[in-house]
Amino acid sequence: MKLASPDRPLIMRGVERTSLGRFLLWLVPWLALLAFGLYGAYLCLALGLNQTNLDNRFAFGLWIFLDLAVIALGAGAFFTGFLLYILRREELADLINSAVVVGFVCYSGAVVILMIDVGQPLRAWFTFWHPNVHSMLTEVTFCITCYLLVLFIEYIPIVLRNRRLRRIPAFLVFEFNLHKVMVVFAAVGTFLSFFHQGSLGGLYGVLQGRPFAFREGFAIWPTTFFLFILSAIAVGPAFLMLVTRLAEALTRKRLVHPRVYTLLGRISGWLLVSYVLLKSVDTLIWLNRTAPAVGFLGHDFYVHAAFGTWILFAEIVLFGLAPALMLLIPRVRQGRWAIVAALLACFGIALNRFVMTIQTLSLPSLPFDKLLLYWPSWQEMASFLAVIAYAVILFSLSYRYLPLYPRERELQADRDPDSVAPRAASRTTLAVGGAGAGTLPTSRR
Amino acid sequence: MSRNTTHRVRYGMAIDIDRCTGCGACMVACAVENNVSVPPPPAGDRKGLTWIRVYRLHNERPYPESRTAYLPLLCQHCGHHTPCVSVCPQHATDIDPETGIVSQIPERCLGCRYCMAACPYHARYFTWWDPVWPAGMEEIFNPDVSPRMRGVVEKCNFCHGRRQVALQRAAAEGRRQIRDDEYRPACLEACPVGAIHFGNLDDPKQELYDLVHGERAFRLLERLGTEPKIYYLSSQPWVRRLLHNGIPASRRHPDGGRPDVAALRHQQVLARDPRAEERRRS
Amino acid sequence: MLPGIYEFQWTLGHLIFLGAFFTVLGILVSVLFVSLRKSRIDLQGRRAEVIRWQQSFQQLPADQRQCRHALAGRTQPRVCQRGFACGECPFHARLLASGTAPRTALFGEGSCPAGSGDLFGFAMPASRLYHRGHTWVEQRADGTLVAGLDDLGSRLIGAAPQVELPAIGTEISAQGTGWQICRAGADPVHVLAPVSGTVIATGGPEKGWYLRLQPVRIDAGLEHLLHGEEIRPWVQAELQRLQRRLSPECLGPSLADGGLPVADFPAAYPGVDWDTVWSETFLTD
């Protein structure tokens, strides 16, 4: 008998996992980072937010910026669910479980950071008791809470699919029944995500007192509402692509069928192009109409050395248009450059969130005021690193013990040198009958 | 919040920049009146706690043309689309329709600081530290104002505690309303040069009414359209140019039509270089 | 502000916002509640085994889901979509009606060829009916059924396994767990029950492990079992699959050279992930 890891009974059948020792070794640095970050977070909670470098002018800082970025990147979860369960893009079944886990770690991490960020975390429930329905933040709070619940519910069946847990009939049956109604959760998740992604943008767009962020819009929603939704769903698939590629590189395995990347790239590319287009139009309207109407010239925003017009160029062209065009060219999309394009796109969205949060606050609004800069304290950075560590640990554990990539086993078998052709790829092709199986693209290297 | 009220006032203030000497008595009086805690030394001017902050303005010119002025900046009690009130997720800040006073409810405040990001005047302050006072200062707390806990936002409320006291006294005397001289903020009383004027902006009989409708009056960031209720008074051209935010004095209420970009640009050039106009003419 | 809170007022904004929020929350909670309730009903109705089989079947690769008629060469390659429940399959019924496929041979009809049933070196008597999970069934004259692990299956498990048979009186259902086999140091293997019935007797190691069952249905419910000419192509396909799995380089238990298969596969192939091979062979997860 092959010498098996002590945790082999917990690992899905037919997939290769590294030994328990190596896995624990991989976790050690992340656990150390988590412990360090938790200490930083503890300081912030115990001693107060004076532990941060936030101040009365920089009311929002690193945390809010990264929360917004992480939530945008986590949009892949709801968008994949939408494409799979509602639009029936079955090829995404390869990836949906990992998308849910990515979404869950992103959102739960962001919510945890928010709880440290507010001065009185124990009063978080007040928003539900005294909601100001005119505030974008109320909408964000309601939607993110609900959506985190949705992600949690979507995570349950993945956990219950663990080989050991499935043996317990109650878990097996619950997983089965939950999976049957997943389309409802996907639909609700889509609805909620649209609103909170948008409201996160609206958070800044409605700031009439901050001409750099203020935008006109439709009804109660400023244009940033729509731009945030569009950018989030454009970059969500790109981020999933990156995570999956990274997982494939680290495990040296093929985890999803290559056509999944092609699909994600194409979706991301088209959405990014439309985002860049609308963002450009919005920027022009803002510079020439919205800002002057409240007494500011577009020029005023870019006179400071730290935030020159280069940041506008970087956001829209370098990290927007460039990756969008790259993803639209089929040859690039299918090649290794797709990773670069996805990376650029993710960076571009992070830059956009940075501009909306940090640059908005650092630009002076009073005529006698100066540009103000801020550098986060180690406690702030550590708290966020803890979230990164938490994300890596949870994803690693999920990858090891749960069926994150349902087709991993099949793709693994396909790579066996003597594998024969009749191995149909998915349920859709199976319906045609076994005869069609041979015509599928083979993933043998 | 449209409650039927028989008596509506719109409290406001006029601060004469030309009179202000920057002594800071208003800041001290405010802190004492409102039991504002004293943050430890690392606070500095970025994490400090004060409900009224005196800024120093300078015309950025060398001697002998060098000029300095002081600007006490407090909550502007914006009357239209009040930025902080509209963004607070849990109604922890509110504008009282009876008085127009924007108040903060620290017991309900989550400390999310969204209102601080929304406020263009940076007139809101966060309690970064647990509230502490120099030894013995608790003995002279104002019993009409409750101190705030750590992790909430606080700000000027026109010494709301004083208004409550005045209302109680009036009620005890059988009156339903307070007289004008019964309620005045602490900063006004402390100002040694009488630079601060306070009253009902809607009452033409008051001195304040004439001041805010005079030629010397203007407001900060008027074009944002938030209708602040703090007016500043100055006759010095460089101060007016600096603080006007490029708004023609004649147009106090922008009509919301297409912005006059050319005029705005011209105003800005003037604000940066007051001599440009003269040079162009000559 | 909610009703009952100081200064609360209903406005259109409140109606829309709170309405949407509580609708969403209501949907989430009620859907969750419905799933929990259905799970409870399923558990009480002992549907866990049925669901387990459905899921295991869904995860089988296509070549293991080939229709029995395709295996026997009666039709084009065809992938089963019904969890091998031929009794419910209209295609199966059509072939039976047209006479293309013979009916399941029951005891006493005399259609079973005699003999040891040597197939590629494995003892697979054609007098037995076979389940795709490598179990066999024999019908006795008194109407009871006998079920056991087939030769290929037992050799794959290897020597001296610990077998846990269900207690007498237990009701087992087809495609549910029949019994468990555990080889030292490995996870127990669940063997699928080939038919439904009540256990009335069991056989221990000396007589070969078997179950004697009283069938639940009057016709014994044997339509889904392989028989006659279907057995050979099925075993052949299984051997090909195992060959790929056990020795990808094609050097393994070469069947063409006429050698006899070993009695204890795990001992002969220690480097193989047997846990996976068993789950694939016995169609359990």
PDB file of N, CA and C in Angstrom, chain B residues 167-243:
ATOM      1  N   LEU B 167     -34.413  76.799  27.579  1.00  0.00           N
ATOM      2  CA  LEU B 167     -35.794  76.361  27.377  1.00  0.00           C
ATOM      3  C   LEU B 167     -36.425  75.960  28.703  1.00  0.00           C
ATOM      4  N   GLN B 168     -35.637  75.267  29.536  1.00  0.00           N
ATOM      5  CA  GLN B 168     -36.156  74.842  30.837  1.00  0.00           C
ATOM      6  C   GLN B 168     -36.489  76.061  31.702  1.00  0.00           C
ATOM      7  N   ARG B 169     -35.584  77.012  31.655  1.00  0.00           N
ATOM      8  CA  ARG B 169     -35.803  78.197  32.474  1.00  0.00           C
ATOM      9  C   ARG B 169     -37.063  78.924  31.998  1.00  0.00           C
ATOM     10  N   ALA B 170     -37.193  79.017  30.670  1.00  0.00           N
ATOM     11  CA  ALA B 170     -38.369  79.689  30.116  1.00  0.00           C
ATOM     12  C   ALA B 170     -39.633  78.950  30.526  1.00  0.00           C
ATOM     13  N   ALA B 171     -39.575  77.628  30.460  1.00  0.00           N
ATOM     14  CA  ALA B 171     -40.743  76.833  30.817  1.00  0.00           C
ATOM     15  C   ALA B 171     -41.106  77.059  32.277  1.00  0.00           C
ATOM     16  N   ALA B 172     -40.072  77.159  33.128  1.00  0.00           N
ATOM     17  CA  ALA B 172     -40.312  77.372  34.549  1.00  0.00           C
ATOM     18  C   ALA B 172     -41.001  78.714  34.773  1.00  0.00           C
ATOM     19  N   GLU B 173     -40.698  79.651  33.861  1.00  0.00           N
ATOM     20  CA  GLU B 173     -41.322  80.965  33.996  1.00  0.00           C
ATOM     21  C   GLU B 173     -42.628  81.050  33.217  1.00  0.00           C
ATOM     22  N   GLY B 174     -43.044  79.906  32.663  1.00  0.00           N
ATOM     23  CA  GLY B 174     -44.324  79.883  31.978  1.00  0.00           C
ATOM     24  C   GLY B 174     -44.265  80.355  30.545  1.00  0.00           C
ATOM     25  N   ARG B 175     -43.067  80.484  29.993  1.00  0.00           N
ATOM     26  CA  ARG B 175     -42.959  80.904  28.595  1.00  0.00           C
ATOM     27  C   ARG B 175     -42.718  79.669  27.728  1.00  0.00           C
ATOM     28  N   ARG B 176     -43.169  79.698  26.502  1.00  0.00           N
ATOM     29  CA  ARG B 176     -42.935  78.568  25.604  1.00  0.00           C
ATOM     30  C   ARG B 176     -41.715  78.817  24.739  1.00  0.00           C
ATOM     31  N   GLN B 177     -41.298  80.060  24.626  1.00  0.00           N
ATOM     32  CA  GLN B 177     -40.163  80.373  23.778  1.00  0.00           C
ATOM     33  C   GLN B 177     -39.099  81.099  24.574  1.00  0.00           C
ATOM     34  N   ILE B 178     -37.883  81.038  23.996  1.00  0.00           N
ATOM     35  CA  ILE B 178     -36.802  81.729  24.680  1.00  0.00           C
ATOM     36  C   ILE B 178     -36.538  83.065  24.003  1.00  0.00           C
ATOM     37  N   ARG B 179     -36.062  84.009  24.817  1.00  0.00           N
ATOM     38  CA  ARG B 179     -35.715  85.318  24.261  1.00  0.00           C
ATOM     39  C   ARG B 179     -34.361  85.219  23.565  1.00  0.00           C
ATOM     40  N   ASP B 180     -34.132  86.152  22.669  1.00  0.00           N
ATOM     41  CA  ASP B 180     -32.894  86.119  21.879  1.00  0.00           C
ATOM     42  C   ASP B 180     -31.651  86.135  22.750  1.00  0.00           C
ATOM     43  N   ASP B 181     -31.684  86.900  23.815  1.00  0.00           N
ATOM     44  CA  ASP B 181     -30.464  87.042  24.619  1.00  0.00           C
ATOM     45  C   ASP B 181     -30.277  85.891  25.608  1.00  0.00           C
ATOM     46  N   GLU B 182     -31.222  84.983  25.632  1.00  0.00           N
ATOM     47  CA  GLU B 182     -31.123  83.897  26.603  1.00  0.00           C
ATOM     48  C   GLU B 182     -30.207  82.761  26.138  1.00  0.00           C
ATOM     49  N   TYR B 183     -29.992  82.689  24.864  1.00  0.00           N
ATOM     50  CA  TYR B 183     -29.241  81.542  24.330  1.00  0.00           C
ATOM     51  C   TYR B 183     -28.135  82.052  23.415  1.00  0.00           C
ATOM     52  N   ARG B 184     -26.903  81.906  23.881  1.00  0.00           N
ATOM     53  CA  ARG B 184     -25.761  82.288  23.056  1.00  0.00           C
ATOM     54  C   ARG B 184     -24.651  81.277  23.260  1.00  0.00           C
ATOM     55  N   PRO B 185     -23.962  80.860  22.171  1.00  0.00           N
ATOM     56  CA  PRO B 185     -22.900  79.863  22.314  1.00  0.00           C
ATOM     57  C   PRO B 185     -21.727  80.405  23.135  1.00  0.00           C
ATOM     58  N   ALA B 186     -20.938  79.466  23.675  1.00  0.00           N
ATOM     59  CA  ALA B 186     -19.827  79.828  24.548  1.00  0.00           C
ATOM     60  C   ALA B 186     -18.742  80.590  23.813  1.00  0.00           C
ATOM     61  N   CYS B 187     -18.508  80.230  22.548  1.00  0.00           N
ATOM     62  CA  CYS B 187     -17.421  80.871  21.812  1.00  0.00           C
ATOM     63  C   CYS B 187     -17.674  82.369  21.665  1.00  0.00           C
ATOM     64  N   LEU B 188     -18.955  82.685  21.447  1.00  0.00           N
ATOM     65  CA  LEU B 188     -19.332  84.088  21.284  1.00  0.00           C
ATOM     66  C   LEU B 188     -19.013  84.878  22.553  1.00  0.00           C
ATOM     67  N   GLU B 189     -19.376  84.252  23.683  1.00  0.00           N
ATOM     68  CA  GLU B 189     -19.150  84.946  24.953  1.00  0.00           C
ATOM     69  C   GLU B 189     -17.671  85.124  25.243  1.00  0.00           C
ATOM     70  N   ALA B 190     -16.866  84.140  24.768  1.00  0.00           N
ATOM     71  CA  ALA B 190     -15.456  84.187  25.114  1.00  0.00           C
ATOM     72  C   ALA B 190     -14.673  85.140  24.220  1.00  0.00           C
ATOM     73  N   CYS B 191     -15.201  85.440  23.038  1.00  0.00           N
ATOM     74  CA  CYS B 191     -14.424  86.211  22.068  1.00  0.00           C
ATOM     75  C   CYS B 191     -14.157  87.623  22.618  1.00  0.00           C
ATOM     76  N   PRO B 192     -12.868  87.950  22.816  1.00  0.00           N
ATOM     77  CA  PRO B 192     -12.550  89.239  23.426  1.00  0.00           C
ATOM     78  C   PRO B 192     -12.807  90.427  22.501  1.00  0.00           C
ATOM     79  N   VAL B 193     -12.874  90.157  21.188  1.00  0.00           N
ATOM     80  CA  VAL B 193     -13.031  91.288  20.266  1.00  0.00           C
ATOM     81  C   VAL B 193     -14.431  91.342  19.660  1.00  0.00           C
ATOM     82  N   GLY B 194     -15.304  90.461  20.108  1.00  0.00           N
ATOM     83  CA  GLY B 194     -16.671  90.466  19.599  1.00  0.00           C
ATOM     84  C   GLY B 194     -16.756  90.142  18.125  1.00  0.00           C
ATOM     85  N   ALA B 195     -15.932  89.199  17.685  1.00  0.00           N
ATOM     86  CA  ALA B 195     -15.931  88.852  16.261  1.00  0.00           C
ATOM     87  C   ALA B 195     -17.074  87.918  15.905  1.00  0.00           C
ATOM     88  N   ILE B 196     -17.666  87.286  16.912  1.00  0.00           N
ATOM     89  CA  ILE B 196     -18.686  86.267  16.629  1.00  0.00           C
ATOM     90  C   ILE B 196     -20.069  86.819  16.930  1.00  0.00           C
ATOM     91  N   HIS B 197     -20.967  86.691  15.959  1.00  0.00           N
ATOM     92  CA  HIS B 197     -22.359  87.119  16.126  1.00  0.00           C
ATOM     93  C   HIS B 197     -23.246  85.913  15.918  1.00  0.00           C
ATOM     94  N   PHE B 198     -24.302  85.822  16.722  1.00  0.00           N
ATOM     95  CA  PHE B 198     -25.154  84.641  16.671  1.00  0.00           C
ATOM     96  C   PHE B 198     -26.605  85.064  16.729  1.00  0.00           C
ATOM     97  N   GLY B 199     -27.461  84.332  16.081  1.00  0.00           N
ATOM     98  CA  GLY B 199     -28.874  84.674  16.157  1.00  0.00           C
ATOM     99  C   GLY B 199     -29.691  83.924  15.133  1.00  0.00           C
ATOM    100  N   ASN B 200     -30.928  84.386  14.966  1.00  0.00           N
ATOM    101  CA  ASN B 200     -31.850  83.779  14.016  1.00  0.00           C
ATOM    102  C   ASN B 200     -31.674  84.461  12.660  1.00  0.00           C
ATOM    103  N   LEU B 201     -31.255  83.675  11.681  1.00  0.00           N
ATOM    104  CA  LEU B 201     -30.978  84.251  10.361  1.00  0.00           C
ATOM    105  C   LEU B 201     -32.240  84.774   9.686  1.00  0.00           C
ATOM    106  N   ASP B 202     -33.391  84.298  10.130  1.00  0.00           N
ATOM    107  CA  ASP B 202     -34.640  84.685   9.480  1.00  0.00           C
ATOM    108  C   ASP B 202     -35.296  85.893  10.136  1.00  0.00           C
ATOM    109  N   ASP B 203     -34.685  86.410  11.191  1.00  0.00           N
ATOM    110  CA  ASP B 203     -35.310  87.505  11.919  1.00  0.00           C
ATOM    111  C   ASP B 203     -34.696  88.839  11.505  1.00  0.00           C
ATOM    112  N   PRO B 204     -35.409  89.621  10.701  1.00  0.00           N
ATOM    113  CA  PRO B 204     -34.840  90.868  10.175  1.00  0.00           C
ATOM    114  C   PRO B 204     -34.558  91.886  11.268  1.00  0.00           C
ATOM    115  N   LYS B 205     -35.131  91.689  12.460  1.00  0.00           N
ATOM    116  CA  LYS B 205     -34.926  92.667  13.525  1.00  0.00           C
ATOM    117  C   LYS B 205     -33.566  92.513  14.182  1.00  0.00           C
ATOM    118  N   GLN B 206     -32.955  91.358  13.968  1.00  0.00           N
ATOM    119  CA  GLN B 206     -31.683  91.131  14.645  1.00  0.00           C
ATOM    120  C   GLN B 206     -30.518  91.745  13.875  1.00  0.00           C
ATOM    121  N   GLU B 207     -29.475  92.058  14.630  1.00  0.00           N
ATOM    122  CA  GLU B 207     -28.273  92.641  14.038  1.00  0.00           C
ATOM    123  C   GLU B 207     -27.643  91.680  13.031  1.00  0.00           C
ATOM    124  N   LEU B 208     -27.743  90.379  13.365  1.00  0.00           N
ATOM    125  CA  LEU B 208     -27.153  89.352  12.507  1.00  0.00           C
ATOM    126  C   LEU B 208     -27.697  89.431  11.080  1.00  0.00           C
ATOM    127  N   TYR B 209     -28.979  89.737  10.984  1.00  0.00           N
ATOM    128  CA  TYR B 209     -29.629  89.773   9.680  1.00  0.00           C
ATOM    129  C   TYR B 209     -28.937  90.774   8.764  1.00  0.00           C
ATOM    130  N   ASP B 210     -28.659  91.939   9.303  1.00  0.00           N
ATOM    131  CA  ASP B 210     -27.993  92.965   8.504  1.00  0.00           C
ATOM    132  C   ASP B 210     -26.577  92.555   8.142  1.00  0.00           C
ATOM    133  N   LEU B 211     -25.904  91.908   9.112  1.00  0.00           N
ATOM    134  CA  LEU B 211     -24.517  91.508   8.862  1.00  0.00           C
ATOM    135  C   LEU B 211     -24.427  90.507   7.708  1.00  0.00           C
ATOM    136  N   VAL B 212     -25.279  89.486   7.744  1.00  0.00           N
ATOM    137  CA  VAL B 212     -25.142  88.441   6.718  1.00  0.00           C
ATOM    138  C   VAL B 212     -25.675  88.903   5.370  1.00  0.00           C
ATOM    139  N   HIS B 213     -26.453  89.954   5.371  1.00  0.00           N
ATOM    140  CA  HIS B 213     -26.907  90.464   4.085  1.00  0.00           C
ATOM    141  C   HIS B 213     -26.085  91.649   3.613  1.00  0.00           C
ATOM    142  N   GLY B 214     -25.041  91.955   4.376  1.00  0.00           N
ATOM    143  CA  GLY B 214     -24.196  93.077   3.996  1.00  0.00           C
ATOM    144  C   GLY B 214     -23.185  92.697   2.926  1.00  0.00           C
ATOM    145  N   GLU B 215     -22.497  93.689   2.449  1.00  0.00           N
ATOM    146  CA  GLU B 215     -21.510  93.496   1.386  1.00  0.00           C
ATOM    147  C   GLU B 215     -20.303  92.692   1.845  1.00  0.00           C
ATOM    148  N   ARG B 216     -20.035  92.722   3.162  1.00  0.00           N
ATOM    149  CA  ARG B 216     -18.828  92.058   3.648  1.00  0.00           C
ATOM    150  C   ARG B 216     -19.011  90.543   3.820  1.00  0.00           C
ATOM    151  N   ALA B 217     -20.239  90.102   3.741  1.00  0.00           N
ATOM    152  CA  ALA B 217     -20.515  88.701   4.110  1.00  0.00           C
ATOM    153  C   ALA B 217     -20.339  87.743   2.941  1.00  0.00           C
ATOM    154  N   PHE B 218     -19.854  86.587   3.267  1.00  0.00           N
ATOM    155  CA  PHE B 218     -19.780  85.498   2.288  1.00  0.00           C
ATOM    156  C   PHE B 218     -19.723  84.196   3.078  1.00  0.00           C
ATOM    157  N   ARG B 219     -19.874  83.117   2.379  1.00  0.00           N
ATOM    158  CA  ARG B 219     -19.791  81.826   3.044  1.00  0.00           C
ATOM    159  C   ARG B 219     -18.715  80.973   2.385  1.00  0.00           C
ATOM    160  N   LEU B 220     -18.266  79.971   3.087  1.00  0.00           N
ATOM    161  CA  LEU B 220     -17.229  79.082   2.553  1.00  0.00           C
ATOM    162  C   LEU B 220     -17.858  78.044   1.616  1.00  0.00           C
ATOM    163  N   LEU B 221     -17.168  77.801   0.507  1.00  0.00           N
ATOM    164  CA  LEU B 221     -17.594  76.755  -0.441  1.00  0.00           C
ATOM    165  C   LEU B 221     -19.088  76.859  -0.756  1.00  0.00           C
ATOM    166  N   GLU B 222     -19.498  78.093  -1.027  1.00  0.00           N
ATOM    167  CA  GLU B 222     -20.912  78.329  -1.265  1.00  0.00           C
ATOM    168  C   GLU B 222     -21.452  77.545  -2.451  1.00  0.00           C
ATOM    169  N   ARG B 223     -20.579  77.391  -3.448  1.00  0.00           N
ATOM    170  CA  ARG B 223     -21.026  76.765  -4.682  1.00  0.00           C
ATOM    171  C   ARG B 223     -21.394  75.298  -4.537  1.00  0.00           C
ATOM    172  N   LEU B 224     -20.955  74.676  -3.438  1.00  0.00           N
ATOM    173  CA  LEU B 224     -21.331  73.283  -3.242  1.00  0.00           C
ATOM    174  C   LEU B 224     -22.837  73.140  -3.048  1.00  0.00           C
ATOM    175  N   GLY B 225     -23.476  74.270  -2.748  1.00  0.00           N
ATOM    176  CA  GLY B 225     -24.933  74.252  -2.653  1.00  0.00           C
ATOM    177  C   GLY B 225     -25.460  73.673  -1.358  1.00  0.00           C
ATOM    178  N   THR B 226     -24.645  73.652  -0.322  1.00  0.00           N
ATOM    179  CA  THR B 226     -25.113  73.052   0.930  1.00  0.00           C
ATOM    180  C   THR B 226     -25.708  74.077   1.881  1.00  0.00           C
ATOM    181  N   GLU B 227     -25.752  75.352   1.497  1.00  0.00           N
ATOM    182  CA  GLU B 227     -26.370  76.410   2.300  1.00  0.00           C
ATOM    183  C   GLU B 227     -25.879  76.437   3.742  1.00  0.00           C
ATOM    184  N   PRO B 228     -24.581  76.645   3.927  1.00  0.00           N
ATOM    185  CA  PRO B 228     -24.076  76.720   5.303  1.00  0.00           C
ATOM    186  C   PRO B 228     -24.682  77.919   6.032  1.00  0.00           C
ATOM    187  N   LYS B 229     -24.787  77.825   7.354  1.00  0.00           N
ATOM    188  CA  LYS B 229     -25.395  78.909   8.132  1.00  0.00           C
ATOM    189  C   LYS B 229     -24.343  79.722   8.885  1.00  0.00           C
ATOM    190  N   ILE B 230     -23.069  79.498   8.592  1.00  0.00           N
ATOM    191  CA  ILE B 230     -22.019  80.333   9.167  1.00  0.00           C
ATOM    192  C   ILE B 230     -21.571  81.306   8.078  1.00  0.00           C
ATOM    193  N   TYR B 231     -21.678  82.588   8.366  1.00  0.00           N
ATOM    194  CA  TYR B 231     -21.222  83.605   7.418  1.00  0.00           C
ATOM    195  C   TYR B 231     -19.915  84.174   7.924  1.00  0.00           C
ATOM    196  N   TYR B 232     -19.066  84.518   7.000  1.00  0.00           N
ATOM    197  CA  TYR B 232     -17.816  85.178   7.372  1.00  0.00           C
ATOM    198  C   TYR B 232     -17.841  86.593   6.839  1.00  0.00           C
ATOM    199  N   LEU B 233     -17.257  87.490   7.610  1.00  0.00           N
ATOM    200  CA  LEU B 233     -17.256  88.904   7.218  1.00  0.00           C
ATOM    201  C   LEU B 233     -15.828  89.351   7.021  1.00  0.00           C
ATOM    202  N   SER B 234     -15.592  90.021   5.909  1.00  0.00           N
ATOM    203  CA  SER B 234     -14.273  90.599   5.707  1.00  0.00           C
ATOM    204  C   SER B 234     -14.344  91.672   4.640  1.00  0.00           C
ATOM    205  N   SER B 235     -13.536  92.711   4.840  1.00  0.00           N
ATOM    206  CA  SER B 235     -13.439  93.747   3.813  1.00  0.00           C
ATOM    207  C   SER B 235     -12.123  93.641   3.069  1.00  0.00           C
ATOM    208  N   GLN B 236     -11.229  92.751   3.577  1.00  0.00           N
ATOM    209  CA  GLN B 236      -9.912  92.673   2.940  1.00  0.00           C
ATOM    210  C   GLN B 236     -10.022  91.909   1.628  1.00  0.00           C
ATOM    211  N   PRO B 237      -9.613  92.503   0.520  1.00  0.00           N
ATOM    212  CA  PRO B 237      -9.780  91.832  -0.776  1.00  0.00           C
ATOM    213  C   PRO B 237      -9.085  90.477  -0.835  1.00  0.00           C
ATOM    214  N   TRP B 238      -7.867  90.382  -0.259  1.00  0.00           N
ATOM    215  CA  TRP B 238      -7.159  89.103  -0.397  1.00  0.00           C
ATOM    216  C   TRP B 238      -7.869  87.987   0.360  1.00  0.00           C
ATOM    217  N   VAL B 239      -8.481  88.349   1.500  1.00  0.00           N
ATOM    218  CA  VAL B 239      -9.232  87.331   2.249  1.00  0.00           C
ATOM    219  C   VAL B 239     -10.443  86.904   1.453  1.00  0.00           C
ATOM    220  N   ARG B 240     -11.139  87.869   0.916  1.00  0.00           N
ATOM    221  CA  ARG B 240     -12.353  87.552   0.145  1.00  0.00           C
ATOM    222  C   ARG B 240     -12.007  86.718  -1.081  1.00  0.00           C
ATOM    223  N   ARG B 241     -10.908  87.097  -1.733  1.00  0.00           N
ATOM    224  CA  ARG B 241     -10.498  86.332  -2.914  1.00  0.00           C
ATOM    225  C   ARG B 241     -10.155  84.900  -2.523  1.00  0.00           C
ATOM    226  N   LEU B 242      -9.418  84.772  -1.411  1.00  0.00           N
ATOM    227  CA  LEU B 242      -8.955  83.451  -1.004  1.00  0.00           C
ATOM    228  C   LEU B 242     -10.130  82.536  -0.623  1.00  0.00           C
ATOM    229  N   LEU B 243     -11.098  83.111   0.095  1.00  0.00           N
ATOM    230  CA  LEU B 243     -12.147  82.271   0.654  1.00  0.00           C
ATOM    231  C   LEU B 243     -13.382  82.141  -0.221  1.00  0.00           C
TER     232      LEU B 243
END
